[in-house]
Amino acid sequence: MKKEIPLAITFITGLIIIVTFFIPHQPLGTMQQRLLLWYSIVLGFTMLLGMDSLLRSNIQKIVRKAPGWPFALVLIIGFLGTLIAGIYTWATSESLLSLGSSFMYVYTYFIIPLQATMFSLLAFFIASAAYRAFRARSLEATLLLITAAIVMLGRVPVGVEIWDKLPVMQDWIMEVPQMAAKRGIFIGIALGTVAMSLRVILGLERTYLS
Amino acid sequence: MKKLFMVLTLACLLSPARALEPPVDVKAVDTPNDEGSSITVSWGRSPQDQGDATVFKGYQILRAENDKGPFVEAGFVICGKNDFRDNVESHKSYYYQVRAVAFPDSSNAVLTGPAAATAQWFDSSRTNVLILTIILCFLIIWYIERAKKGEELFIRKIQGLDAIDEAVGRSTELGKPIMFSFGLGEIKDIVTVAALAILRQVAVRCAQHGTELLVPNWDPLVMAAAQETVQQAYSEPGRPDLYKEGNVSFLTSDQFGYAAGVDGMMLRQKPGAVFFMGYFYAEALLMSETGHSIGAIQIAGTTAITQLPFFIASCDYTLIGEEMLAASCYLKRDPQLLGSLKGEDFVKAFLIIGFALMAVWGTAGYILNNAGNPWMMNVFQAVKNWFITG
């Protein structure tokens, strides 16, 4: 029964989702949105599960003095600080997003700059990955290097100055060979998704049940 | 000459301005293929509507429950448009009047109605999807049945999946842990379900070799599923004692917070192998480049097309799209699962042949069309439209 009930739920839910795609009549028409709403509610509660896991594993690190335990301490202080600011704002302001509130202060002056820093680092990581990927070690890598050079130069004003046909070549590369490869991958993913979904609905794929 | 000019000017000034003409051929019909919540009003544009908002404002749509009124404004559509979808109560009749507005003038079209919104039992715009889904499902189930009967099915090698043992083995030899990330996928994403199958295989190998497995998560539901999967996998070779719940943990639901957390773990704990399996966004390269910098074997798999080039550039092996979704079949080697893969391949072959034929047909149609014979092009367009509708 431990396996059969979840499999039956999966089969029925999967069938409902498929049927609602083709039948707009009520009650089926809005069933998919309703199921997604239920999913959001469940997800909200699982946040508590996540918080429990986060705090427990980091507290253990501090207690055991595991390597890098001061980072765990910073994380817990940051977590509690944001939580306190959130509760205080919730109790004293109209909304958590009220301008000038302590929660917005944390969001504006800590979270946004940290996110921006991480995203800015991406440029450096792209440069280092591109350096490795574009080394002309083989015929394929050389072709990649030449194509990438045309695409990059074709997209910037200096490319036109070098040769006015570069933007035309860039457009052709993006619209023909690149698009063909991309669509091929897309079709493979779409078919794979249908096949995998069918396996899940029919109970052949049970990995999600552990 | 002077007199003639004065007469013409006077005539121009005294002649009446051209009256604002109302929209024509107004129709109000039940919106097709919906759940019975709207009526679509359409009309032919007024001749004065040339798409210039400074001259012609647009159309005011008035609605009433009977033809005598009172009419209330249901909406306003800017110039250049000729239809409006009005959300109304189901099974109730309504009358509509469309008014052309060119400030300060306005002109009413003939009243239309009654029209009522009703729900449809089948969305006819999705007939093509239904037919293709039935064909696809039939082929997959047919191949599964053939596999059940014991037919041997060939499946090509997937290097990324074969490399799992190599990655775990090397990590074990180095005495380093293994890291597994699902990226920002949710449990409702099919790619996350596929990643769970790979996690199970990795966890079984880790349990066999006594290697530590770290699974930092972005989504608490995925974390719960991953904990179950790893725990179960550790029991399989009889090593449940090695399972540590804290190793399969939640980090944060913030994208770059998660990337920073995973990077931090990599730099501190220096895993010997890193798996990126699931759905990824901009954090993909941040994490995989960090993994590369610590010298870990990296195996990635995703259906996120925009992130695939980054994984290919920075990882040792990359499972591209469908390979990732085929992982559970490939790893388990269960005949029924392999049968479903075979069915998928058959559909793919069918599509490739179809695309090739359409390309030839379209090219020939284009040439003939230019020579004044449009029938081939018309058929090509009809087939193309059938596929893109819905």
XYZ file of C-alpha atoms in Angstrom:
600
model
C 0.000 0.000 0.000
C 2.954 2.329 0.671
C 3.737 2.348 -3.039
C 0.273 1.747 -4.521
C -1.458 4.811 -3.041
C 1.159 7.350 -4.227
C 1.160 5.650 -7.649
C -2.636 5.896 -7.843
C -2.525 9.579 -6.825
C 0.117 10.238 -9.495
C -1.908 8.431 -12.157
C -5.150 10.273 -11.351
C -3.451 13.689 -11.040
C -1.520 13.157 -14.283
C -4.693 12.162 -16.087
C -6.553 15.232 -14.771
C -3.750 17.533 -15.953
C -3.825 15.992 -19.455
C -7.614 16.120 -19.689
C -7.820 19.744 -18.493
C -5.467 20.768 -21.307
C -8.095 19.724 -23.847
C -11.348 20.399 -21.965
C -12.014 24.014 -20.984
C -15.467 23.219 -19.487
C -15.903 23.501 -15.739
C -14.964 21.984 -13.339
C -12.002 20.768 -15.403
C -11.184 24.148 -16.973
C -9.684 25.662 -13.845
C -8.495 22.424 -12.254
C -4.882 22.908 -13.331
C -4.714 26.392 -11.764
C -6.301 24.980 -8.623
C -3.721 22.189 -8.404
C -0.933 24.729 -8.853
C -2.449 26.770 -6.037
C -2.412 23.710 -3.779
C 1.216 23.147 -4.771
C 2.056 26.738 -3.757
C 0.356 26.225 -0.375
C 2.277 22.994 0.235
C 5.470 24.751 -0.841
C 4.823 27.521 1.700
C 4.695 24.987 4.504
C 7.791 23.169 3.301
C 9.719 26.405 3.836
C 9.531 25.542 7.546
C 11.175 22.229 6.690
C 13.910 24.099 4.855
C 14.483 26.525 7.732
C 14.722 23.621 10.159
C 17.304 21.905 7.941
C 19.321 25.089 7.452
C 19.502 25.981 11.134
C 20.105 22.443 12.328
C 22.996 21.724 9.934
C 24.684 25.074 10.647
C 24.276 24.839 14.403
C 25.842 21.364 14.244
C 28.785 22.815 12.324
C 29.343 25.446 15.014
C 28.998 22.926 17.851
C 31.402 20.478 16.175
C 33.759 23.318 15.191
C 33.710 21.930 11.648
C 36.030 23.542 9.062
C 34.655 26.972 8.154
C 32.313 27.100 11.172
C 32.555 30.924 11.425
C 30.683 31.078 8.072
C 27.878 29.063 9.659
C 27.804 31.614 12.493
C 27.576 34.492 9.996
C 24.744 32.667 8.247
C 22.762 32.188 11.464
C 23.302 35.809 12.530
C 22.211 36.968 9.065
C 19.168 34.697 9.153
C 18.071 35.828 12.612
C 18.783 39.505 11.807
C 16.593 39.365 8.679
C 13.883 37.460 10.563
C 13.822 40.026 13.392
C 13.761 42.924 10.887
C 10.902 41.208 9.051
C 8.830 40.611 12.193
C 9.467 44.153 13.447
C 8.416 45.628 10.061
C 5.363 43.385 9.914
C 4.303 44.570 13.375
C 4.991 48.275 12.872
C 4.497 49.021 9.159
C 1.654 48.617 6.703
C 3.612 46.285 4.491
C 6.903 44.395 4.527
C 7.804 46.390 1.433
C 7.169 49.807 3.036
C 9.889 52.254 2.129
C 12.197 53.066 5.010
C 11.213 49.976 7.001
C 13.929 47.905 8.647
C 13.168 44.893 6.404
C 13.521 47.038 3.278
C 16.768 48.401 4.726
C 18.153 44.862 4.971
C 16.853 44.080 1.491
C 18.166 47.255 -0.139
C 21.548 47.540 1.572
C 22.499 43.874 2.095
C 20.635 41.512 -0.192
C 20.598 43.578 -3.408
C 24.340 44.488 -3.273
C 25.238 40.861 -2.506
C 23.149 39.644 -5.435
C 24.649 42.296 -7.712
C 28.154 41.255 -6.643
C 27.470 37.615 -7.439
C 25.993 38.495 -10.813
C 28.929 40.786 -11.628
C 31.336 37.930 -10.946
C 29.686 36.080 -13.784
C 31.528 38.235 -16.337
C 34.894 36.999 -15.018
C 33.705 33.387 -14.951
C 32.460 33.694 -18.552
C 35.884 35.001 -19.591
C 37.747 32.107 -17.941
C 35.333 29.457 -19.301
C 35.450 31.015 -22.778
C 39.258 30.957 -22.713
C 39.247 27.198 -22.139
C 36.386 26.460 -24.551
C 37.797 28.507 -27.413
C 41.326 27.116 -27.478
C 41.919 25.693 -30.943
C 42.893 22.166 -29.854
C 40.926 20.296 -32.510
C 39.014 20.943 -35.695
C 35.715 21.297 -33.782
C 37.247 23.683 -31.231
C 38.773 25.755 -34.047
C 35.414 25.976 -35.806
C 33.860 27.039 -32.495
C 36.527 29.679 -32.023
C 36.028 31.114 -35.535
C 32.226 31.077 -35.205
C 32.357 32.713 -31.778
C 34.714 35.398 -33.062
C 32.359 36.190 -35.967
C 29.308 36.289 -33.690
C 31.008 38.489 -31.087
C 32.461 40.899 -33.628
C 29.232 40.964 -35.634
C 27.312 42.155 -32.608
C 29.455 45.171 -31.739
C 29.896 48.434 -33.697
C 33.608 47.786 -34.261
C 32.648 44.670 -36.247
C 31.025 46.796 -38.962
C 34.152 48.954 -39.094
C 36.335 45.864 -39.648
C 34.111 44.375 -42.335
C 30.532 45.352 -43.127
C 29.561 41.745 -43.891
C 30.288 40.553 -40.330
C 26.810 41.465 -38.953
C 25.222 39.642 -41.934
C 27.319 36.529 -41.229
C 26.484 36.780 -37.546
C 22.776 36.924 -38.326
C 23.051 33.890 -40.594
C 24.949 31.870 -37.955
C 22.361 32.720 -35.282
C 19.329 32.147 -37.488
C 20.380 29.036 -39.425
C 22.948 26.612 -37.897
C 22.498 27.802 -34.309
C 18.715 27.784 -34.529
C 18.684 24.365 -36.207
C 20.797 22.851 -33.416
C 18.706 24.580 -30.758
C 15.442 23.333 -32.264
C 16.871 19.824 -32.497
C 17.666 19.906 -28.781
C 14.233 21.410 -28.029
C 12.432 18.639 -29.905
C 14.515 16.011 -28.097
C 13.680 17.594 -24.733
C 9.968 17.823 -25.586
C 9.796 14.168 -26.635
C 11.885 13.133 -23.634
C 9.556 15.047 -21.328
C 6.469 13.371 -22.821
C 8.072 9.922 -22.552
C 9.258 10.551 -18.980
C 5.830 11.925 -17.969
C 4.182 8.862 -19.445
C 6.554 6.610 -17.499
C 5.715 8.509 -14.290
C 1.940 8.384 -14.926
C 2.021 4.679 -15.802
C 4.094 3.939 -12.698
C 7.137 2.661 -14.619
C 9.300 5.490 -13.278
C 9.232 5.378 -9.481
C 12.397 7.216 -8.548
C 10.452 10.091 -7.012
C 8.969 7.618 -4.516
C 12.511 6.709 -3.345
C -7.763 84.678 -60.418
C -7.941 86.386 -57.054
C -11.717 86.028 -57.088
C -11.505 82.343 -57.965
C -9.110 81.714 -55.075
C -11.450 83.527 -52.662
C -14.447 81.500 -53.882
C -12.535 78.233 -53.432
C -11.363 79.191 -49.943
C -14.892 80.173 -48.953
C -16.248 76.935 -50.376
C -13.748 74.955 -48.353
C -14.590 76.791 -45.160
C -18.327 76.514 -45.607
C -18.435 72.887 -46.793
C -19.485 70.521 -43.964
C -16.649 68.424 -42.422
C -16.735 64.724 -43.345
C -18.907 63.038 -40.679
C -17.259 60.429 -38.446
C -18.294 57.052 -39.784
C -19.147 54.265 -37.329
C -17.535 50.833 -37.286
C -19.265 48.361 -39.587
C -20.191 44.685 -39.479
C -20.173 44.473 -35.669
C -20.438 40.929 -34.329
C -20.678 39.604 -30.788
C -20.066 35.870 -30.427
C -19.253 33.428 -27.669
C -15.429 33.197 -27.422
C -14.538 29.790 -28.835
C -12.619 27.176 -26.819
C -12.955 28.854 -23.434
C -14.560 27.948 -20.123
C -17.657 30.092 -20.876
C -16.516 33.325 -19.338
C -16.267 35.710 -22.278
C -17.857 37.119 -25.427
C -15.713 38.361 -28.306
C -16.894 41.534 -30.021
C -15.408 42.261 -33.454
C -15.995 44.974 -36.049
C -14.749 46.438 -39.278
C -12.684 49.552 -38.628
C -14.145 52.991 -39.318
C -12.724 54.541 -42.539
C -11.352 57.417 -40.442
C -9.318 54.952 -38.343
C -5.918 55.127 -39.995
C -4.068 54.058 -36.854
C -3.226 57.636 -35.864
C -4.272 58.218 -32.239
C -4.037 62.021 -32.587
C -6.884 61.943 -35.150
C -8.880 58.872 -34.182
C -8.921 57.784 -30.518
C -10.421 54.318 -30.682
C -13.573 52.328 -29.949
C -15.745 52.380 -26.886
C -17.513 49.065 -26.284
C -20.875 49.417 -24.571
C -22.751 46.499 -23.058
C -26.390 46.090 -21.928
C -28.497 43.205 -20.685
C -31.356 44.099 -23.077
C -31.593 46.027 -26.320
C -33.197 49.083 -24.698
C -30.279 49.577 -22.346
C -29.005 50.953 -20.055
C -25.597 50.563 -21.697
C -22.447 50.542 -19.596
C -18.884 50.792 -20.825
C -17.335 47.317 -21.056
C -14.002 48.551 -22.354
C -12.106 50.867 -24.648
C -9.901 49.717 -27.506
C -7.334 52.008 -29.090
C -7.337 52.831 -32.797
C -6.125 50.212 -35.219
C -7.744 47.336 -33.327
C -10.920 45.560 -34.315
C -11.822 43.156 -31.540
C -12.432 43.034 -27.819
C -12.836 40.163 -25.372
C -15.403 40.950 -22.707
C -15.453 38.913 -19.498
C -19.075 38.214 -18.602
C -21.314 35.856 -16.658
C -21.856 32.472 -18.247
C -25.215 31.693 -19.967
C -26.458 35.299 -19.738
C -27.450 37.276 -22.865
C -25.846 40.612 -23.657
C -26.233 43.325 -26.320
C -23.292 45.342 -27.585
C -22.783 48.675 -29.230
C -19.405 49.783 -30.567
C -18.794 53.528 -30.676
C -16.070 55.128 -32.789
C -14.439 57.978 -30.846
C -12.523 60.757 -32.594
C -12.592 63.615 -30.099
C -14.887 65.595 -29.975
C -17.015 63.411 -32.257
C -18.342 59.944 -31.717
C -20.439 57.655 -33.839
C -22.417 54.573 -32.830
C -22.516 51.385 -34.864
C -25.702 49.325 -35.200
C -26.641 47.427 -32.041
C -25.652 43.770 -32.015
C -26.758 40.801 -29.950
C -27.930 38.971 -28.044
C -24.848 36.883 -27.367
C -24.156 34.558 -24.458
C -20.969 32.930 -23.187
C -21.021 29.155 -22.959
C -18.294 26.678 -22.027
C -16.949 24.242 -24.615
C -16.297 20.578 -23.962
C -13.320 20.407 -26.274
C -10.685 22.973 -27.217
C -10.673 22.468 -30.980
C -7.565 24.659 -31.388
C -5.616 21.865 -29.689
C -6.760 19.033 -31.960
C -3.279 18.824 -33.492
C -1.690 18.427 -30.045
C -4.205 15.690 -29.158
C -3.531 13.729 -32.351
C 0.251 13.960 -31.951
C 0.037 13.042 -28.246
C -2.070 9.965 -29.051
C 0.429 8.860 -31.746
C 3.387 9.450 -29.404
C 1.778 7.640 -26.461
C 0.718 4.751 -28.689
C 4.266 4.278 -30.011
C 5.826 4.473 -26.560
C 3.343 1.995 -25.077
C 3.753 -0.289 -28.104
C 7.540 -0.418 -27.646
C 7.129 -0.956 -23.893
C 4.910 -3.977 -24.675
C 7.495 -5.293 -27.140
C 10.195 -4.910 -24.511
C 8.009 -6.762 -22.000
C 7.905 -9.711 -24.395
C 11.671 -9.940 -24.111
C 12.775 -8.225 -27.311
C 16.362 -6.990 -27.045
C 16.620 -3.232 -27.473
C 19.817 -1.417 -28.344
C 20.618 1.866 -26.632
C 23.676 3.943 -27.464
C 26.313 4.745 -24.865
C 25.862 7.902 -22.830
C 29.346 8.888 -21.679
C 28.169 11.285 -18.988
C 26.256 8.503 -17.236
C 29.043 5.965 -17.668
C 31.385 8.471 -16.023
C 29.438 8.402 -12.735
C 31.447 5.411 -11.480
C 34.716 7.035 -12.566
C 33.844 10.266 -10.741
C 32.799 8.514 -7.531
C 35.825 6.211 -7.710
C 38.293 9.049 -8.131
C 36.718 11.025 -5.333
C 36.928 7.983 -3.070
C 40.600 7.454 -3.907
C 41.335 11.078 -3.054
C 39.357 10.809 0.181
C 37.161 13.723 -0.830
C 33.387 14.141 -0.637
C 31.034 14.298 -3.638
C 28.658 17.159 -4.299
C 25.309 16.966 -6.085
C 23.248 20.024 -7.040
C 19.725 20.141 -8.506
C 20.121 23.796 -9.479
C 16.924 25.813 -9.276
C 14.577 23.053 -10.365
C 11.364 22.365 -8.485
C 9.900 18.953 -7.771
C 7.156 19.569 -10.355
C 9.809 19.866 -13.090
C 10.258 16.582 -14.910
C 14.021 17.231 -15.149
C 14.230 17.231 -11.327
C 12.532 13.830 -11.244
C 15.144 12.625 -13.769
C 17.914 14.111 -11.594
C 16.604 12.152 -8.598
C 17.260 8.938 -10.543
C 20.869 10.000 -11.096
C 21.222 11.034 -7.447
C 20.067 7.565 -6.444
C 22.781 5.949 -8.561
C 25.430 8.320 -7.199
C 24.257 7.690 -3.621
C 24.376 3.893 -4.068
C 27.978 4.147 -5.286
C 28.873 6.509 -2.421
C 27.407 4.053 0.082
C 29.355 1.169 -1.490
C 32.627 3.101 -1.284
C 31.903 4.862 2.004
C 32.235 8.289 0.378
C 30.541 11.351 1.811
C 27.761 12.845 -0.333
C 26.745 16.523 -0.038
C 23.450 17.686 -1.549
C 22.785 21.416 -0.992
C 19.243 22.356 -2.040
C 17.424 25.408 -3.325
C 13.935 24.023 -2.896
C 12.708 22.472 0.391
C 10.434 19.979 -1.402
C 13.316 18.790 -3.575
C 15.397 18.547 -0.400
C 12.774 16.273 1.210
C 12.699 14.051 -1.900
C 16.509 14.012 -2.055
C 16.769 13.019 1.624
C 14.391 10.094 1.019
C 16.277 9.066 -2.121
C 19.716 9.170 -0.503
C 18.550 7.404 2.643
C 16.962 4.637 0.567
C 20.046 4.370 -1.659
C 22.349 4.009 1.362
C 20.203 1.125 2.628
C 20.472 -0.723 -0.690
C 24.095 -1.912 -0.250
C 23.478 -2.297 3.500
C 25.135 0.907 4.712
C 22.292 2.977 6.277
C 24.722 3.939 9.065
C 26.666 6.116 6.607
C 23.657 8.325 5.827
C 23.835 11.786 7.411
C 20.640 13.850 7.138
C 22.615 17.086 7.528
C 24.501 16.389 4.310
C 21.301 16.699 2.280
C 20.354 20.166 3.409
C 18.510 23.314 2.442
C 20.582 26.414 1.649
C 18.298 29.204 0.453
C 15.629 29.931 -2.132
C 17.562 32.937 -3.382
C 19.293 32.319 -6.718
C 22.653 33.948 -6.070
C 22.520 33.141 -2.384
C 22.347 29.505 -3.435
C 25.233 29.932 -5.880
C 27.325 31.625 -3.177
C 26.476 28.867 -0.694
C 27.407 26.069 -3.105
C 30.623 27.881 -4.100
C 31.529 28.336 -0.443
C 30.973 24.650 0.280
C 33.115 23.715 -2.721
C 35.983 25.955 -1.679
C 35.937 24.752 1.933
C 35.256 21.042 1.469
C 36.972 20.571 -1.927
C 34.773 17.754 -3.350
C 36.503 15.376 -5.753
C 33.444 15.155 -8.004
C 30.582 17.539 -8.602
C 27.261 16.711 -10.268
C 25.016 19.447 -11.652
C 21.747 17.788 -12.577
C 18.472 19.635 -13.028
C 17.362 23.053 -14.175
C 19.835 25.933 -14.020
C 19.845 29.636 -14.710
C 22.685 32.199 -14.512
C 24.175 30.479 -11.453
C 25.271 27.521 -13.616
C 28.605 28.986 -14.684
C 29.327 30.516 -11.264
C 29.133 27.077 -9.698
C 30.745 25.028 -12.464
C 33.715 27.392 -12.791
C 34.283 27.195 -9.049
C 34.152 23.394 -9.355
C 36.711 23.551 -12.149
C 38.989 25.806 -10.093
C 39.205 23.192 -7.318
C 40.007 20.433 -9.825
C 36.863 18.362 -9.343
C 35.518 15.980 -11.990
C 32.313 17.641 -13.103
C 29.300 15.998 -14.717
C 26.392 18.209 -15.692
C 22.981 17.554 -17.171
C 20.211 19.995 -17.890
C 17.325 20.830 -20.177
C 18.090 24.557 -19.834
C 19.278 25.288 -23.377
C 20.751 28.671 -22.462
C 23.013 27.097 -19.829
C 24.185 24.097 -21.864
C 27.100 25.947 -23.548
C 28.408 27.028 -20.139
C 28.306 23.485 -18.813
C 29.964 22.152 -21.968
C 32.730 24.759 -21.545
C 33.364 24.177 -17.855
C 32.458 20.522 -17.115
C 34.090 17.229 -18.053
C 30.851 15.600 -19.217
C 27.514 17.141 -20.107
C 24.207 15.373 -20.577
C 22.358 17.346 -23.221
C 18.592 17.665 -22.782
C 17.071 14.309 -23.679
C 20.124 12.347 -22.426
C 19.321 13.664 -18.988
C 15.705 12.521 -19.295
C 16.859 9.081 -20.454
C 19.125 8.644 -17.427
C 16.819 6.494 -15.303
C 16.234 4.080 -18.194
C 19.932 3.941 -19.020
C 21.037 3.370 -15.457
C 18.386 0.808 -14.514
C 18.460 -1.064 -17.854
C 14.910 -2.157 -17.181
C 13.442 -3.485 -20.473
C 10.170 -1.592 -19.994
C 11.968 1.699 -19.443
C 14.221 1.054 -22.432
C 11.104 0.367 -24.479
C 9.821 3.860 -23.753
C 13.143 5.274 -24.984
C 12.840 3.265 -28.151
C 9.356 4.622 -28.766
C 10.678 8.152 -28.287
C 13.462 7.474 -30.801
C 10.958 6.157 -33.323
C 8.912 9.371 -33.067
C 12.114 11.357 -33.472
C 12.982 9.478 -36.656
C 9.433 10.050 -37.903
C 9.768 13.787 -37.222
C 13.161 14.007 -38.963
C 11.705 12.363 -42.073
C 8.677 14.677 -41.842
C 10.863 17.785 -41.561
C 13.014 16.698 -44.508
C 9.948 16.064 -46.676
C 8.430 19.398 -45.673
C 11.672 21.212 -46.497
C 11.723 19.655 -49.979
C 7.987 20.280 -50.455
C 8.277 23.914 -49.285
C 11.246 24.620 -51.561
C 9.527 23.055 -54.578
C 6.330 24.925 -53.685
C 8.184 28.222 -53.532
C 9.767 27.637 -56.958
C 6.429 26.625 -58.517
C 4.648 29.529 -56.827
C 7.065 31.953 -58.464
C 6.313 30.266 -61.777
C 2.603 30.973 -61.254
C 1.497 27.597 -59.891
C 0.550 28.042 -56.221
C -1.107 24.699 -55.325
C 2.024 23.126 -53.818
C 2.720 26.219 -51.744
C -0.904 26.325 -50.583
C -0.734 22.721 -49.368
C 2.581 23.456 -47.633
C 1.066 26.487 -45.881
C -2.012 24.482 -44.853
C 0.135 21.730 -43.286
C 2.340 24.331 -41.572
C -0.702 26.173 -40.217
C -2.173 22.936 -38.881
C 0.972 22.437 -36.808
C 1.202 25.984 -35.489
C -2.452 26.427 -34.567
C -3.194 25.971 -30.893
